[in-house]
Short mmCIF file of C-alpha atoms in Angstrom, two decimals:
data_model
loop_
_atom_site.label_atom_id
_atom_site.label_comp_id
_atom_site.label_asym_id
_atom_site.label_seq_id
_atom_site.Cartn_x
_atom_site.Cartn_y
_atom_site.Cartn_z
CA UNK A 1125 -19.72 13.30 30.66
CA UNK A 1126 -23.18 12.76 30.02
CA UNK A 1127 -25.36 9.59 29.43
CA UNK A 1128 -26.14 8.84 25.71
CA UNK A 1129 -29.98 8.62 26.13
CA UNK A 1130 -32.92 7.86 23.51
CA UNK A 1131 -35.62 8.08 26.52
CA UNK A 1132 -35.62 9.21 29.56
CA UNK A 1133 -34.35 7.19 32.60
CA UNK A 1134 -35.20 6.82 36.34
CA UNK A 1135 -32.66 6.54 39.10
CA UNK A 1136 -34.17 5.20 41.94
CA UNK A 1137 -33.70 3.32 45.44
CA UNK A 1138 -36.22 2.07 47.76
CA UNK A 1139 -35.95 2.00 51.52
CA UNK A 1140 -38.50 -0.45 52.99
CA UNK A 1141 -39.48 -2.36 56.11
CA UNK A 1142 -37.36 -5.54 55.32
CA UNK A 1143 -36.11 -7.53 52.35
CA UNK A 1144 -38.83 -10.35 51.71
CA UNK A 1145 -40.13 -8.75 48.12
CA UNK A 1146 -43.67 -10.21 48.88
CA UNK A 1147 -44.99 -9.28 52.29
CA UNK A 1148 -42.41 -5.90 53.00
CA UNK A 1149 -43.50 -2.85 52.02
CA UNK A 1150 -41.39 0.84 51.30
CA UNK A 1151 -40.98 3.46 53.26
CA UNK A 1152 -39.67 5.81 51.21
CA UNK A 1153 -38.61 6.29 47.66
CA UNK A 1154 -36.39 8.47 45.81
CA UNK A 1155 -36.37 9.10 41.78
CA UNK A 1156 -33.94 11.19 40.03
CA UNK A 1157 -35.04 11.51 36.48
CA UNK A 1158 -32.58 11.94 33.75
CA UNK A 1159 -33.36 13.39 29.92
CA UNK A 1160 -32.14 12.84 26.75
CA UNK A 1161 -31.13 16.64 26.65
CA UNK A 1162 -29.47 16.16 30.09
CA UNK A 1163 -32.24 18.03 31.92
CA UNK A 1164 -33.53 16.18 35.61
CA UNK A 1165 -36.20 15.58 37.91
CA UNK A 1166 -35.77 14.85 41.35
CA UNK A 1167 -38.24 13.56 43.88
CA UNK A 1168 -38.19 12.05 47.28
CA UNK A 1169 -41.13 10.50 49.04
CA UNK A 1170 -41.76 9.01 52.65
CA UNK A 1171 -44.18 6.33 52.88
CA UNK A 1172 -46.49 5.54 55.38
CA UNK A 1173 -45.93 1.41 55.12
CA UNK A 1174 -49.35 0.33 56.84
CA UNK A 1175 -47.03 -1.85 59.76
CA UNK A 1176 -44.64 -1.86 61.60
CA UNK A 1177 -41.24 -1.02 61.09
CA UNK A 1178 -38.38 -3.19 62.59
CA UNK A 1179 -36.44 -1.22 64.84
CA UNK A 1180 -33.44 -2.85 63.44
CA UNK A 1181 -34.47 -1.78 59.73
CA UNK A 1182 -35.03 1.84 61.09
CA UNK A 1183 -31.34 1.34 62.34
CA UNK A 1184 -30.33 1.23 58.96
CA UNK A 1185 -31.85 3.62 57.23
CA UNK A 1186 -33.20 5.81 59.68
CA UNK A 1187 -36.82 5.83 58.83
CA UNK A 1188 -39.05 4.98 61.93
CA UNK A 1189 -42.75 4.58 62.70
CA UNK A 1190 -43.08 7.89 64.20
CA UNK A 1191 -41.27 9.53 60.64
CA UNK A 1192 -44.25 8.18 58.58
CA UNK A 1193 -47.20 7.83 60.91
CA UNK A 1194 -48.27 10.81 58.94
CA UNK A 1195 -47.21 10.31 55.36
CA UNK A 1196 -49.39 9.09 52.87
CA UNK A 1197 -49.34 5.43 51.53
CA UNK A 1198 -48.21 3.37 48.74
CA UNK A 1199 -51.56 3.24 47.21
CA UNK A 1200 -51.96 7.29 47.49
CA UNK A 1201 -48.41 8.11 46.00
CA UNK A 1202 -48.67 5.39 43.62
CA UNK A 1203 -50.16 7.43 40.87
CA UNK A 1204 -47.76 10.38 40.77
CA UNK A 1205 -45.11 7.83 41.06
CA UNK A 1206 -45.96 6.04 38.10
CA UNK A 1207 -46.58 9.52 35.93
CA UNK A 1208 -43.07 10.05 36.77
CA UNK A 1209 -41.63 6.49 35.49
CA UNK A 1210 -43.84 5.20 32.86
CA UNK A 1211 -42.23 6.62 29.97
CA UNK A 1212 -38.70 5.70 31.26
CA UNK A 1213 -36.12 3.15 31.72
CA UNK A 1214 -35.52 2.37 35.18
CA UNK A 1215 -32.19 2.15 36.75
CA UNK A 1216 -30.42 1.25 40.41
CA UNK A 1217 -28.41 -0.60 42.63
CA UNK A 1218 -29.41 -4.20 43.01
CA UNK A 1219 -32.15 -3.10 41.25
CA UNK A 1220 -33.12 -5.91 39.21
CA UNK A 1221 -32.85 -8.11 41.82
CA UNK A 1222 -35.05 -5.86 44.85
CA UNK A 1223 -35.93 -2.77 44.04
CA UNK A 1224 -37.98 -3.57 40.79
CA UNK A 1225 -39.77 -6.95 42.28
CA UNK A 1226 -40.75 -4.89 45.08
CA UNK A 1227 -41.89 -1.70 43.58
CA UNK A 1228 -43.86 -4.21 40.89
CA UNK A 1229 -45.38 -5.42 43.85
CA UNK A 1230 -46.85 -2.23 45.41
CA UNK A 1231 -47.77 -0.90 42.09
CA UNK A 1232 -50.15 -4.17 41.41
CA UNK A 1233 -51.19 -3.84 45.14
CA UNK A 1234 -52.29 -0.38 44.06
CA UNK A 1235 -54.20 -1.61 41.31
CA UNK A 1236 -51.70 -0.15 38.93
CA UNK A 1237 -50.26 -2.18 36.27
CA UNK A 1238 -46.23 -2.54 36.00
CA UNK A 1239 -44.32 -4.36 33.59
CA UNK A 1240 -41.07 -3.46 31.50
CA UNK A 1241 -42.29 -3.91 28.50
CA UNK A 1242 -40.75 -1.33 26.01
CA UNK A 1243 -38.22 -0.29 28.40
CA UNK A 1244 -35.04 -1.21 29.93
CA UNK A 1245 -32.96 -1.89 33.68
CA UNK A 1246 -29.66 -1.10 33.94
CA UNK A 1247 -28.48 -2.03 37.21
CA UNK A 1248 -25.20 -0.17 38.48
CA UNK A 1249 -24.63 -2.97 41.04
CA UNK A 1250 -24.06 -5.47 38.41
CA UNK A 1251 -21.65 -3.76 36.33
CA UNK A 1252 -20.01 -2.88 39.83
CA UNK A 1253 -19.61 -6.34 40.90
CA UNK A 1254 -18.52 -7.70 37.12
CA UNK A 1255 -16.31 -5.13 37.29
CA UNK A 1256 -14.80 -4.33 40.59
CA UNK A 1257 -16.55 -6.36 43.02
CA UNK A 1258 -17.34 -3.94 46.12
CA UNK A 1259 -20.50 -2.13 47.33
CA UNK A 1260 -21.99 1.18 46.56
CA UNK A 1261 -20.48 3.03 49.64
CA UNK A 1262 -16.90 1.95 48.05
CA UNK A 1263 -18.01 2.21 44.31
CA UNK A 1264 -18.66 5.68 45.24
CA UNK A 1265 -15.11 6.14 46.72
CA UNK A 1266 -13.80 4.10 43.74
CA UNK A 1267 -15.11 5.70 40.67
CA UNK A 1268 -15.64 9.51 41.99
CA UNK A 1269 -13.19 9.51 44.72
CA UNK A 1270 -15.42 10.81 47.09
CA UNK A 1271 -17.47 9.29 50.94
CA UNK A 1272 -20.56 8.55 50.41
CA UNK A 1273 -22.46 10.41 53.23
CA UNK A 1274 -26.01 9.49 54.27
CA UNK A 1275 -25.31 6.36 52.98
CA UNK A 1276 -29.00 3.98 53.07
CA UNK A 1277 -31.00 6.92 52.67
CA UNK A 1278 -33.07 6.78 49.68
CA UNK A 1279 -32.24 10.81 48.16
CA UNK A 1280 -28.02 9.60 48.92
CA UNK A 1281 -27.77 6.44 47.45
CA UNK A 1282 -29.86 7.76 44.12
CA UNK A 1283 -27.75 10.40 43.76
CA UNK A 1284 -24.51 8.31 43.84
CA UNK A 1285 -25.80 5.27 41.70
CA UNK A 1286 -26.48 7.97 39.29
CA UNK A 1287 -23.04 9.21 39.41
CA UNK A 1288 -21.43 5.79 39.89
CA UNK A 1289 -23.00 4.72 36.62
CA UNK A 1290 -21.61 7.88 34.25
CA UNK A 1291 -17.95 7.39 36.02
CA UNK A 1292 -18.61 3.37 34.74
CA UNK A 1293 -19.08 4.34 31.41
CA UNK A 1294 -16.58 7.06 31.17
CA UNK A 1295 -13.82 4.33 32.97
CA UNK A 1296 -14.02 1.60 30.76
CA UNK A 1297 -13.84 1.53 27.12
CA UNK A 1298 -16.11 -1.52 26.63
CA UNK A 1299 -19.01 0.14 27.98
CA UNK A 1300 -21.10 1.29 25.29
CA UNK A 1301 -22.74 4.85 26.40
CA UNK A 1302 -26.42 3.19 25.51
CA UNK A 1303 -28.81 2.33 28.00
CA UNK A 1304 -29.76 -0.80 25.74
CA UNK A 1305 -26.60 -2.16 26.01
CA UNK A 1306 -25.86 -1.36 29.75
CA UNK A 1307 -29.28 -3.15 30.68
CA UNK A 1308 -27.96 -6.01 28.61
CA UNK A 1309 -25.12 -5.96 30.28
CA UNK A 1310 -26.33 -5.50 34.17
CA UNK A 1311 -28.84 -8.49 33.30
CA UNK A 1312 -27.91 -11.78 35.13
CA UNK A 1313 -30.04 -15.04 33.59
CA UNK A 1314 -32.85 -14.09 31.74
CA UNK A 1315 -36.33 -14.16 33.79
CA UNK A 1316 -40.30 -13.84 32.74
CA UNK A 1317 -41.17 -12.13 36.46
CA UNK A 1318 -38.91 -10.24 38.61
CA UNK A 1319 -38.44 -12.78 41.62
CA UNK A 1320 -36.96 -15.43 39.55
CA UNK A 1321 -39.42 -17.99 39.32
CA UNK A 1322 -39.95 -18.32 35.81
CA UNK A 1323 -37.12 -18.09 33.55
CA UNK A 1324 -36.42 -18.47 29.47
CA UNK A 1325 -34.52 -22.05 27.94
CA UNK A 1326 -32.72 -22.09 25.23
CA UNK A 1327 -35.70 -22.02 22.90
CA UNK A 1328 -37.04 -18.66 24.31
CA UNK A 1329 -39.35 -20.30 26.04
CA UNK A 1330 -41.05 -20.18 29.46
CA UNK A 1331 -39.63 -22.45 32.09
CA UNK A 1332 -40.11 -22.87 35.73
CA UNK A 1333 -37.11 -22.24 37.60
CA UNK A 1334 -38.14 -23.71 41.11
CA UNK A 1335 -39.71 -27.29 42.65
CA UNK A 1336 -41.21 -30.13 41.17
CA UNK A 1337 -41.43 -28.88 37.78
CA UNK A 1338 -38.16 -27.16 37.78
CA UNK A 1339 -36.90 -26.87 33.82
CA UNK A 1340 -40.03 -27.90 33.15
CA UNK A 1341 -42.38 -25.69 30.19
CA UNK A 1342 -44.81 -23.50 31.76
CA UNK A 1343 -47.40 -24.14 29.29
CA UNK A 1344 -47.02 -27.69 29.31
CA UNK A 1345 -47.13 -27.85 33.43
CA UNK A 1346 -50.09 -26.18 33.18
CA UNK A 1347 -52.11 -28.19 30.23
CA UNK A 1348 -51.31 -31.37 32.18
CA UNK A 1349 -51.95 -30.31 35.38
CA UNK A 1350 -54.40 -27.76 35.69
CA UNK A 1351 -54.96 -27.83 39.56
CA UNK A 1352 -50.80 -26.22 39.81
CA UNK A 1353 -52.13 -22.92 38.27
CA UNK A 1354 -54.65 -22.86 41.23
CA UNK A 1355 -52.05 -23.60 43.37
CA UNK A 1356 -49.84 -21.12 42.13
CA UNK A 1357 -52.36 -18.49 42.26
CA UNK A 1358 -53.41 -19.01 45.61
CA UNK A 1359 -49.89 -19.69 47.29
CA UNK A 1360 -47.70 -16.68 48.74
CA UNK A 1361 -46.13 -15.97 45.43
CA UNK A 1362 -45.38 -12.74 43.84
CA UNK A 1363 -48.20 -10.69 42.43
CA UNK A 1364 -46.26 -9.70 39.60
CA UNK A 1365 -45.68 -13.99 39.09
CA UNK A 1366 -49.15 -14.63 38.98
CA UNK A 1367 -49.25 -11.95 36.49
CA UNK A 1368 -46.75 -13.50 34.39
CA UNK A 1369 -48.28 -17.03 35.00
CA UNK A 1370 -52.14 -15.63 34.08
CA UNK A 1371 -50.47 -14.22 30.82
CA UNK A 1372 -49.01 -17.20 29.82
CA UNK A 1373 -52.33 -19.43 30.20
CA UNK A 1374 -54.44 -16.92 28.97
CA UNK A 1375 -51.55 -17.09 25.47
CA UNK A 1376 -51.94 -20.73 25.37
CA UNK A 1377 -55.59 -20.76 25.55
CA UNK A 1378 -55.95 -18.01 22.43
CA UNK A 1379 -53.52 -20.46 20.60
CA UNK A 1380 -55.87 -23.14 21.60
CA UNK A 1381 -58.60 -21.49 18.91
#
């Protein structure tokens, strides 16, 4: 079967020096896009991370200092990534949760803006896990009854998400075949930025979901005490956070006059 599309989408899966969305950086990237008229475009990128890599990462997914010591960086590939994604909605495996937060984070490092604003995520991990509970190695034995070899390198794990998610939609009847609805769906609690921090209330509004202000309104933290936002901005948060948390002062200021 095919994928009911009204845009383009992106497959994609990030391999990367470590799991800490801030400071860790990717080493290689693979995006399999997917068209409306069921055409695709495939591309697969190594990425020269600027440190080093953990030999216990490189363990993993086989991707070692010596393997990129020639590649070109984030900041270099960052433009012909983004032609690639920015009319599309973006889809993975535990992609809501990682792979988004951390590619947000090198596209703002590359002085590229990123949000998802007139797009969607699905992510195929998600639905798994509501679903079946298992990970992608046996979703991929599940669902297309085949091994999953390669498994944690970038081009692999695309390639099965991608085919994980049509045998989803095919399998179960309450699936719509709509990338709206299977973004709704793969969606866990409903967050401003991608790490977590600040999340939506009842009302729609903007909440911080962490510390001293936890539940707490955003704009109303901020209006009371204005010395947090400097805080906030200078402490090891997420650039795409600060983003978020810039926005949302800069809204309540306009409102202001």
């Amino acid at each position: 079967m095919s994928l009911n599309l009204t845009k383009p989408i992106c497959f994609f899966d990030l391999e990367t020096t470590g799991i800490n969305i801030t400071s860790d950086r990717v080493v290689e990237i693979s995006i399999l896009k997917v068209f409306p008229n069921g055409n695709k475009e495939s591309k697969t990128w190594l990425v020269n991370p600027e440190m080093p890599i953990p030999a216990e990462v490189s363990a993993i997914h086989g991707v070692t200092d010596e393997r990129v010591a020639n590649e070109p960086t984030f900041k270099q590939l960052a433009p012909e990534i983004n032609a690639m994604i920015k009319d599309a909605d973006l889809a993975g495996f535990n992609s809501n949760r990682f792979d988004i937060p951390l590619l947000a984070e090198e596209m703002l490092r590359a002085d590229l803006d990123f949000d998802m604003k007139g797009r969607v995520a699905v992510d195929v991990q998600t639905i798994f896990h509501k679903m079946e509970q298992r990970t992608l190695s046996a979703a991929y034995k599940f669902y297309c009854d085949k091994s999953l070899e390669n498994a944690h390198t970038a081009e692999a794990d695309t390639l099965a998400t991608y085919e994980v998610l049509k045998a989803q939609v095919e399998r179960y009847d309450e699936l719509e075949n709509d990338t709206k609805f299977l973004a709704e769906f793969s969606s866990r609690r409903r967050f401003a930025d991608f790490a977590g921090f600040i999340s939506f209330n009842k009302e729609n509004q903007e909440v911080f979901s962490f510390g001293k202000h936890k539940g707490k309104l955003v704009t109303e933290v901020l209006d009371k005490e204005p010395g947090y936002f400097g805080w906030l901005l200078n402490a090891d948060f997420p650039l795409y956070t600060k983003k978020v948390l810039t926005a949302i002062k800069l809204r309540a200021l306009n409102n202001k006059f």
